[in-house]
Amino acid sequence: MGSVGTIDLLTLLVYFVIVVTIGFIKGRGKRESSKSFFIAKSTLPWWVIGATFVATGMNTEQLVGMNGMAYRIGLPLLNWFYIVIFVYSLLIFIFLPVYLRNNIMTMPEYLGRRFDSKCQDIFTVILLLSYVFMNLAVVFYGGGKLLEVIFGINIWIGVLVIGLVAGLYTMYGGMSSAAYAAVFQFGLIFLSGFYLMFLAYMKLPNGWSDVVAAAPCGFHMIQPSDYPEIPWQAVPLTILGIHLYYSCANQALVQGCFGAKTEWDARIGLIAAGMCVSLRPFVEVFPGLFCRAIGVVDPSFNLENQPVDNVLPVMIRQLVPIGFQGLILVGILASVMSTISAFLNSISTLFTMNVYKRWINHNADEHRLVKVGTIVTCILMIFSILYSPMIGYLSGGIFSYFQTLASYITVPLATVFLLGVLWKRATATSAFAILVLGIPLGLIVSQIAVPNLFDAETIRKWSLSNPFITGAMTQVICVVLMIGISLITKPKPVEEVRPLTFSLDKLYLPPGEPHRPFYQKVCLWWGIMVVFYAFLYWLMW
């Protein structure tokens, strides 16, 4: 049972007041137009986009779940951060120009225009269900878990408070409120994370060398092919699957780019986000490694027999003095709140524009659309709050829960977007087939094909039962099926799909963009990002 200091409670209270105030101020006047409410059209500068992109991606699946996994497996988790150099590059130069130049508001809308309404409808359903059961539920549960372990607050109460505060300003101001609140939360996340790292470092007799010595896989990111958690082959095999979907077709993340003032702002914002991602391991991975190292000299930090999701909460409870725990918790809750807000706004946008307006009320005016979006946000927030504590009854922790579900859901979606953007010949029939069959196909590959087609030694040697590997196998089958079906079915006219697919001219900014001096060039800063990440891989491979 945790203890609560008066200063801690006041810190939490002040934080909630500030976030709600920012949300209401920045959301003022945004309810008059659906585009202003849902995507803050043409208003967001590059630094808001970058901060929002990073803060939205930092949720409790990473903060609580990855620190727990870092305690168990160590440095291989860094691959999931450093791989952004590949997927962010795809987003900056291939996917984003297609979205922005076609005034896309939602990911299902893109599939509807690129393929047909059936693809749009089924993707909308998949996306809404995954956001409620996989994304929002995980974030709510992680935030409630923190409050429970640190302060002894019942997890249901903690989830309720977090949901109400995040939902309040999101329902009022939509994307603009969510984005500017995320900028404030972005700073708090890293401030609290580095403070916790400093406290952990002070507990180690030999400093950094103790962390290196205690690292469960040695101080290396790349592991052998038979490593069960993240073998080396899982890293390249997930780039065009789960990672491509997460960064290039995920409504909650990409939606922030749709509100960019210019395409330059969107691209530079993503490069800024990419550079900031290199700092995330200091908040999401290294605290878990520090906890393992401290456990060598202090048995109270030895958490081998506890659930992995307890690692970060226990560190905060035992390392941070009473009176400062509220400060740390505020920083971590900032990541929770920014992600919840982004997903609530995305769900609201998806339902209002792709369900209500298309299926229920074709002639709804702007005021009606915003009102429906607000109501939907409230209803789905309540459902996620009620469902999220159920995750605690599942084994393996929230990281395993999230990654297992993601490996089934994201692979077929990523395949449809990848071929849809890159190949003009891809047809609506092939896309619909993959959207319908992709998830069952993943289950067949992992549960039936792999155990029956390969012997136990081969499965062990190449980690073929790993969800990332089976996900890659599923994607190969999806690509072959989509190509095969496309070649025997009728495509849309080339003139119709050309604007919705990649072409070389989309590598560059559109003609109407303001001229930029050389030090603001996208390629210059992208090149710096590439060199930086190449150095990181060389340093810790």
XYZ file of C-alpha atoms in Angstrom:
541
model
C 0.000 0.000 0.000
C 1.463 3.355 -1.000
C 1.531 6.525 1.035
C 0.431 9.944 -0.139
C 2.081 13.200 0.827
C 0.190 16.497 0.833
C 2.649 17.989 -1.658
C 2.171 14.966 -3.931
C -1.595 15.445 -3.959
C -1.238 19.172 -4.595
C 1.179 18.486 -7.459
C -1.311 16.101 -9.079
C -4.135 18.584 -8.592
C -2.145 21.467 -10.113
C -1.178 19.272 -13.069
C -4.783 18.314 -13.797
C -5.863 21.970 -13.567
C -3.097 23.145 -15.942
C -3.819 20.450 -18.541
C -7.544 21.121 -18.541
C -6.905 24.888 -18.757
C -4.582 24.505 -21.753
C -7.083 22.207 -23.417
C -9.946 24.657 -22.943
C -7.965 27.729 -24.030
C -6.616 26.094 -27.189
C -9.955 24.476 -27.943
C -11.855 27.763 -27.857
C -13.658 28.371 -31.120
C -12.773 24.960 -32.579
C -16.303 23.574 -32.310
C -17.635 25.643 -35.211
C -16.118 23.423 -37.912
C -15.604 19.657 -38.097
C -12.166 20.099 -39.699
C -11.099 22.546 -36.993
C -12.422 20.275 -34.238
C -11.170 16.905 -35.490
C -7.816 17.739 -37.149
C -7.120 21.448 -36.360
C -6.790 22.002 -40.114
C -3.848 24.214 -41.245
C -3.043 25.540 -37.751
C -0.298 23.385 -36.180
C 3.411 24.423 -36.458
C 6.198 21.875 -36.751
C 7.182 21.914 -33.067
C 3.627 21.093 -31.963
C 3.461 18.241 -34.476
C 6.798 16.837 -33.296
C 5.921 17.031 -29.600
C 2.454 15.570 -30.193
C 3.855 12.681 -32.240
C 6.323 11.743 -29.493
C 3.947 12.272 -26.560
C 1.157 10.272 -28.208
C 3.509 7.357 -28.788
C 4.655 7.333 -25.170
C 1.874 5.498 -23.415
C 1.745 3.042 -20.535
C 2.310 0.096 -22.848
C 5.789 1.598 -23.236
C 6.361 3.279 -19.868
C 5.050 0.534 -17.608
C 5.172 -2.417 -19.994
C 8.569 -1.811 -21.592
C 10.322 -1.001 -18.328
C 9.004 -4.292 -17.015
C 10.251 -6.109 -20.109
C 13.583 -4.259 -19.910
C 14.022 -5.680 -16.398
C 13.531 -9.118 -17.921
C 15.300 -8.951 -21.313
C 17.293 -5.698 -21.431
C 18.734 -3.857 -24.417
C 17.052 -5.667 -27.361
C 14.032 -3.425 -26.727
C 16.028 -0.467 -28.081
C 15.432 -1.848 -31.572
C 11.795 -0.783 -31.325
C 12.948 2.829 -30.879
C 15.869 3.018 -33.286
C 13.878 1.379 -36.077
C 12.021 4.684 -36.453
C 14.672 5.856 -38.896
C 13.168 3.508 -41.482
C 9.439 3.967 -40.840
C 9.616 7.723 -40.249
C 11.450 8.052 -43.572
C 8.632 6.158 -45.290
C 6.087 8.454 -43.666
C 7.963 11.682 -44.475
C 8.658 10.984 -48.142
C 6.010 8.476 -49.275
C 2.855 8.263 -47.166
C 2.481 11.783 -45.775
C 2.577 13.632 -49.135
C -0.157 11.317 -50.428
C -2.361 11.990 -47.397
C -1.857 15.750 -47.270
C -2.230 16.455 -50.988
C -5.539 14.590 -51.038
C -6.881 16.368 -47.919
C -7.334 13.072 -46.071
C -8.974 13.356 -42.627
C -9.007 9.680 -41.612
C -7.158 6.519 -42.590
C -10.390 4.714 -43.579
C -11.190 7.677 -45.833
C -7.933 7.027 -47.682
C -8.829 3.376 -48.262
C -12.306 4.416 -49.380
C -10.920 6.778 -52.013
C -8.037 4.507 -53.047
C -10.148 1.328 -53.220
C -13.882 1.415 -52.370
C -16.445 1.970 -49.625
C -16.355 -1.662 -48.481
C -12.665 -1.345 -47.609
C -13.375 1.919 -45.819
C -16.179 0.401 -43.775
C -14.382 -2.747 -42.643
C -11.214 -0.818 -41.786
C -13.285 1.619 -39.731
C -14.726 -1.259 -37.694
C -11.314 -2.901 -37.190
C -9.756 0.399 -36.186
C -12.472 1.335 -33.704
C -12.393 -2.085 -32.026
C -8.588 -2.140 -31.829
C -8.428 1.371 -30.373
C -10.967 0.547 -27.665
C -9.771 -2.946 -26.696
C -6.057 -2.742 -27.522
C -4.952 0.878 -27.222
C -7.189 2.830 -24.875
C -7.702 -0.088 -22.493
C -3.944 -0.646 -22.170
C -3.243 3.030 -21.502
C -6.029 3.343 -18.930
C -4.889 0.177 -17.149
C -1.243 1.287 -17.025
C -2.144 4.676 -15.579
C -4.412 3.081 -12.983
C -1.681 0.573 -12.110
C 0.747 3.399 -11.358
C -1.672 5.093 -8.980
C -2.477 1.767 -7.297
C 1.099 0.627 -6.610
C 2.520 4.038 -5.698
C -0.297 5.629 -3.749
C -2.529 2.673 -2.923
C -5.402 4.190 -4.912
C -7.898 1.573 -6.103
C -7.251 0.879 -9.790
C -10.896 1.548 -10.720
C -10.756 4.991 -9.122
C -7.410 5.785 -10.750
C -8.664 4.804 -14.212
C -11.829 6.853 -13.681
C -9.932 10.036 -12.701
C -7.490 9.764 -15.620
C -10.278 9.114 -18.091
C -12.458 11.971 -16.906
C -9.688 14.581 -17.041
C -8.373 13.532 -20.481
C -11.880 13.138 -21.837
C -13.026 16.527 -20.534
C -10.676 18.734 -22.557
C -10.715 16.407 -25.593
C -14.502 16.507 -25.776
C -14.386 20.297 -25.563
C -11.637 21.257 -28.011
C -10.843 18.197 -30.125
C -7.473 17.966 -31.888
C -6.261 21.452 -31.026
C -6.793 20.885 -27.299
C -5.134 17.466 -27.471
C -2.127 18.749 -29.442
C -1.247 21.757 -27.293
C -1.828 19.839 -24.051
C 0.593 17.217 -25.437
C 3.310 19.875 -25.857
C 3.116 20.670 -22.133
C 3.037 16.964 -21.298
C 5.990 16.258 -23.619
C 8.319 18.289 -21.376
C 6.973 16.755 -18.180
C 7.531 13.211 -19.444
C 11.260 13.694 -19.982
C 11.774 15.861 -16.900
C 10.324 13.195 -14.622
C 12.054 10.347 -16.462
C 15.538 11.825 -16.178
C 14.956 12.680 -12.515
C 14.056 9.050 -11.816
C 17.158 7.927 -13.707
C 19.313 10.223 -11.580
C 17.870 8.809 -8.347
C 18.437 5.257 -9.584
C 22.009 6.045 -10.602
C 22.761 7.338 -7.113
C 21.792 3.945 -5.662
C 24.475 2.080 -7.625
C 27.907 1.637 -5.981
C 29.774 1.559 -9.310
C 27.409 3.626 -11.404
C 26.955 2.749 -15.071
C 29.210 -0.313 -14.917
C 26.679 -1.962 -12.578
C 23.944 -1.462 -15.179
C 26.117 -2.989 -17.913
C 27.045 -5.950 -15.701
C 23.432 -6.682 -14.761
C 21.982 -6.366 -18.273
C 20.286 -9.738 -18.925
C 21.406 -10.021 -22.578
C 24.707 -8.249 -22.254
C 24.870 -4.651 -23.428
C 23.839 -5.431 -27.016
C 20.675 -4.761 -29.023
C 21.067 -7.553 -31.571
C 20.476 -11.081 -30.280
C 20.851 -14.570 -31.851
C 18.159 -16.101 -34.065
C 17.008 -18.423 -31.268
C 16.437 -15.627 -28.741
C 12.744 -16.056 -27.893
C 11.786 -12.416 -27.226
C 13.369 -10.269 -29.968
C 15.722 -12.291 -32.222
C 17.790 -10.360 -34.755
C 15.602 -11.360 -37.700
C 12.510 -9.876 -36.031
C 13.978 -6.380 -36.389
C 14.029 -6.092 -40.221
C 10.974 -8.344 -40.622
C 8.724 -5.997 -38.638
C 9.647 -2.778 -40.486
C 6.994 -3.159 -43.204
C 4.462 -4.750 -40.851
C 3.693 -3.682 -37.312
C 6.067 -0.687 -37.373
C 4.886 0.620 -40.734
C 1.276 0.474 -39.587
C 2.007 2.042 -36.214
C 3.840 5.059 -37.672
C 2.385 5.461 -41.183
C -1.259 4.325 -41.005
C -2.192 4.773 -37.345
C -4.926 7.408 -37.112
C -3.974 8.507 -33.579
C -0.388 9.387 -34.549
C -0.742 10.545 -38.149
C -3.809 12.680 -37.441
C -1.598 15.323 -35.813
C 0.169 15.833 -39.151
C -3.128 16.561 -40.905
C -3.407 19.825 -38.971
C -0.009 21.122 -40.154
C 0.249 24.712 -41.387
C 2.256 23.494 -44.388
C 3.673 20.220 -45.661
C 7.099 21.490 -44.591
C 5.835 21.817 -41.006
C 4.561 18.236 -41.098
C 7.831 16.827 -42.457
C 10.135 18.828 -40.172
C 7.879 18.015 -37.226
C 8.330 14.312 -37.923
C 12.115 14.713 -38.167
C 12.094 16.532 -34.813
C 9.992 13.695 -33.398
C 12.461 11.175 -34.803
C 15.367 12.862 -33.035
C 13.431 12.994 -29.754
C 12.632 9.287 -29.967
C 16.320 8.628 -29.205
C 15.643 9.996 -25.700
C 12.691 7.728 -25.024
C 14.761 4.715 -23.849
C 15.967 6.842 -20.917
C 12.353 6.949 -19.760
C 10.976 3.648 -21.062
C 13.859 1.122 -20.982
C 16.797 2.177 -18.806
C 14.787 2.557 -15.573
C 14.006 -1.170 -15.854
C 17.692 -1.959 -16.370
C 18.624 0.256 -13.415
C 16.081 -1.544 -11.240
C 17.695 -4.890 -12.105
C 21.151 -3.516 -11.310
C 20.007 -2.073 -7.960
C 18.456 -5.451 -7.111
C 21.962 -6.946 -6.969
C 22.814 -4.829 -3.920
C 19.327 -4.168 -2.520
C 16.951 -7.167 -2.268
C 13.893 -4.889 -2.130
C 14.503 -4.107 -5.826
C 14.695 -7.780 -6.801
C 11.357 -8.201 -8.564
C 11.916 -11.577 -10.211
C 8.851 -13.038 -8.486
C 6.576 -10.045 -9.079
C 4.506 -9.112 -12.153
C 6.622 -7.271 -14.731
C 4.207 -4.336 -14.684
C 5.275 -3.557 -11.095
C 8.847 -2.548 -11.998
C 8.302 1.154 -12.726
C 5.730 1.754 -9.944
C 8.000 0.080 -7.389
C 10.958 2.216 -8.472
C 8.936 5.390 -8.025
C 7.578 4.279 -4.651
C 10.974 3.241 -3.253
C 13.357 5.738 -4.867
C 11.437 8.987 -4.923
C 10.993 10.832 -1.607
C 7.521 11.672 -0.344
C 6.726 15.117 -1.700
C 8.448 14.403 -5.013
C 6.482 11.312 -6.009
C 3.711 13.556 -7.295
C 6.223 15.273 -9.613
C 7.385 11.956 -11.066
C 3.871 10.658 -11.357
C 2.773 13.838 -13.129
C 5.433 13.291 -15.778
C 4.339 9.710 -16.334
C 0.654 10.587 -16.258
C 1.453 13.194 -18.922
C 2.263 10.379 -21.322
C -0.903 8.585 -20.313
C -3.087 11.660 -20.757
C -1.599 12.718 -24.107
C -2.125 9.231 -25.547
C -5.653 8.916 -24.177
C -6.539 12.323 -25.581
C -5.115 11.450 -29.009
C -6.961 8.135 -29.178
C -10.227 9.612 -27.925
C -10.027 12.304 -30.601
C -9.145 9.697 -33.249
C -12.044 7.448 -32.260
C -14.369 10.437 -32.293
C -13.131 11.424 -35.764
C -13.390 7.886 -37.130
C -16.899 7.281 -35.859
C -18.294 10.684 -36.783
C -16.849 10.936 -40.295
C -16.845 7.245 -41.307
C -19.871 5.832 -39.476
C -22.315 8.600 -38.548
C -21.949 10.792 -41.615
C -21.724 7.887 -44.099
C -24.206 5.415 -42.606
C -26.640 7.427 -40.471
C -26.943 11.095 -41.455
C -25.454 12.062 -44.824
C -26.644 15.640 -44.521
C -25.430 16.404 -41.000
C -24.217 19.987 -40.618
C -20.946 21.029 -38.964
C -22.524 21.674 -35.565
C -24.188 18.255 -35.575
C -20.938 16.470 -36.494
C -19.037 18.114 -33.636
C -21.853 17.272 -31.203
C -21.883 13.620 -32.274
C -18.083 13.472 -31.947
C -18.319 14.770 -28.386
C -20.956 12.211 -27.410
C -19.032 9.324 -28.981
C -15.872 10.373 -27.145
C -17.765 10.235 -23.867
C -19.405 6.840 -24.508
C -16.258 5.059 -25.680
C -14.214 6.610 -22.874
C -16.642 5.157 -20.318
C -16.520 1.730 -21.959
C -12.698 1.706 -21.997
C -12.620 2.722 -18.336
C -14.879 -0.198 -17.424
C -12.952 -2.714 -19.541
C -9.331 -1.720 -18.845
C -8.924 -3.261 -15.336
C -9.676 -6.667 -16.909
C -6.196 -6.604 -18.479
C -4.768 -7.159 -14.990
C -6.162 -10.708 -15.046
C -4.151 -11.601 -18.141
C -0.702 -13.131 -17.797
C 2.484 -11.647 -19.239
C 1.798 -7.984 -18.515
C 0.516 -5.188 -20.710
C 3.503 -5.237 -23.088
C 2.821 -8.866 -24.034
C -0.927 -8.215 -24.240
C -0.427 -5.274 -26.601
C 2.256 -6.822 -28.818
C 0.423 -10.123 -29.239
C -2.792 -8.430 -30.358
C -0.868 -5.965 -32.525
C 0.955 -8.744 -34.389
C -2.385 -10.134 -35.611
C -4.199 -6.865 -36.315
C -1.557 -4.606 -37.847
C 0.083 -6.896 -40.429
C -2.842 -7.128 -42.903
C -3.607 -3.423 -42.441
C 0.013 -2.476 -43.142
C 0.007 -4.681 -46.256
C -3.091 -2.991 -47.704
C -1.657 0.498 -47.116
C 1.797 -0.439 -48.420
C 0.583 -1.884 -51.726
C -2.205 0.679 -51.987
C 0.244 3.576 -51.859
C 3.075 2.011 -53.875
C 1.252 -0.024 -56.552
C -1.347 1.525 -58.855
C -2.500 -1.925 -60.026
C -3.700 -2.979 -56.542
C -7.460 -3.514 -56.690
C -10.340 -3.004 -54.277
C -11.173 -6.725 -54.379
C -7.655 -7.669 -53.247
C -7.629 -5.059 -50.477
C -11.007 -6.204 -49.157
C -9.860 -9.836 -49.179
C -6.773 -9.025 -47.085
C -8.758 -6.880 -44.636
C -11.230 -9.743 -44.099
C -8.834 -12.704 -44.172
C -5.693 -11.149 -42.676
C -6.432 -11.618 -38.976
C -7.739 -15.229 -39.316
C -4.751 -15.957 -41.559
C -2.403 -14.770 -38.815
C -4.049 -17.116 -36.333
C -3.747 -20.015 -38.772
C -0.052 -19.320 -39.391
C 0.867 -19.037 -35.707
C -1.409 -21.696 -34.227
C -1.605 -24.320 -36.978
C 0.928 -23.883 -39.803
C 4.114 -23.279 -37.801
C 3.620 -26.133 -35.268
C 2.727 -28.620 -38.025
C 5.143 -27.621 -40.798
C 8.334 -27.276 -38.735
C 9.999 -29.535 -36.197
C 10.630 -28.356 -32.646
C 14.347 -27.737 -33.213
C 13.766 -25.535 -36.268
C 11.104 -23.568 -34.398
C 13.499 -23.057 -31.496
C 16.528 -22.214 -33.657
C 14.709 -19.530 -35.665
C 12.159 -18.425 -33.046
C 9.329 -19.326 -35.406
C 6.744 -19.183 -32.625
C 7.641 -15.552 -31.896
C 4.658 -13.295 -32.787
C 6.925 -10.923 -34.739
C 8.207 -13.803 -36.903
C 4.769 -15.328 -37.485
C 3.535 -11.829 -38.273
C 6.195 -11.510 -40.991
C 5.205 -14.914 -42.408
C 1.597 -13.756 -42.485
C 2.585 -10.580 -44.306
C 4.403 -12.499 -47.035
C 1.245 -14.539 -47.623
C -0.882 -11.354 -47.583
C 1.373 -9.665 -50.151
C 1.292 -12.712 -52.461
C -2.492 -12.969 -52.142
C -3.032 -9.260 -52.748
C -0.804 -9.275 -55.832
C -2.409 -12.440 -57.185
C -5.983 -11.212 -56.679
C -5.103 -7.798 -58.139
C -3.773 -9.382 -61.328
C -7.047 -11.233 -61.985
C -9.463 -8.450 -60.984
C -10.225 -5.097 -62.566
C -8.340 -2.065 -61.164
C -9.545 1.514 -61.057
C -8.488 3.769 -63.952
C -4.904 4.951 -63.577
C -5.988 8.596 -63.757
C -8.224 8.079 -60.732
C -5.619 6.379 -58.515
C -2.536 8.353 -59.579
C -3.040 11.196 -57.043
C -3.612 8.586 -54.311
C -0.380 6.691 -54.954
C 3.291 7.540 -54.627
C 5.178 9.214 -57.449
C 8.634 10.775 -57.567
C 7.303 14.338 -57.452
C 5.981 13.614 -53.944
C 9.548 13.344 -52.661
C 9.667 17.125 -52.839
C 7.532 19.830 -51.287
C 4.589 20.969 -53.455
C 5.089 24.039 -55.702
C 2.944 26.321 -53.545
C 5.138 25.963 -50.445
C 7.206 28.996 -49.316
C 10.896 28.934 -50.312
C 13.134 27.832 -47.436
C 16.824 28.662 -46.808
C 19.257 25.731 -46.934
C 19.353 25.304 -43.144
C 15.603 24.608 -43.156
C 15.721 22.032 -45.928
C 13.935 18.754 -45.179
C 16.663 16.622 -46.776
C 19.384 18.279 -44.692
C 17.699 17.495 -41.380
C 16.611 14.054 -42.549
C 20.249 13.284 -43.436
C 21.370 14.391 -39.979
C 18.770 12.062 -38.451
C 20.005 9.132 -40.566
C 23.634 9.653 -39.547
C 22.629 9.988 -35.896
C 20.717 6.694 -35.836
C 23.444 4.894 -37.795
C 25.852 5.969 -35.045
C 23.510 4.659 -32.328
C 23.260 1.263 -34.021
C 27.029 1.111 -34.444
C 27.482 1.989 -30.777
C 25.115 -0.578 -29.259
C 24.472 -3.260 -31.858
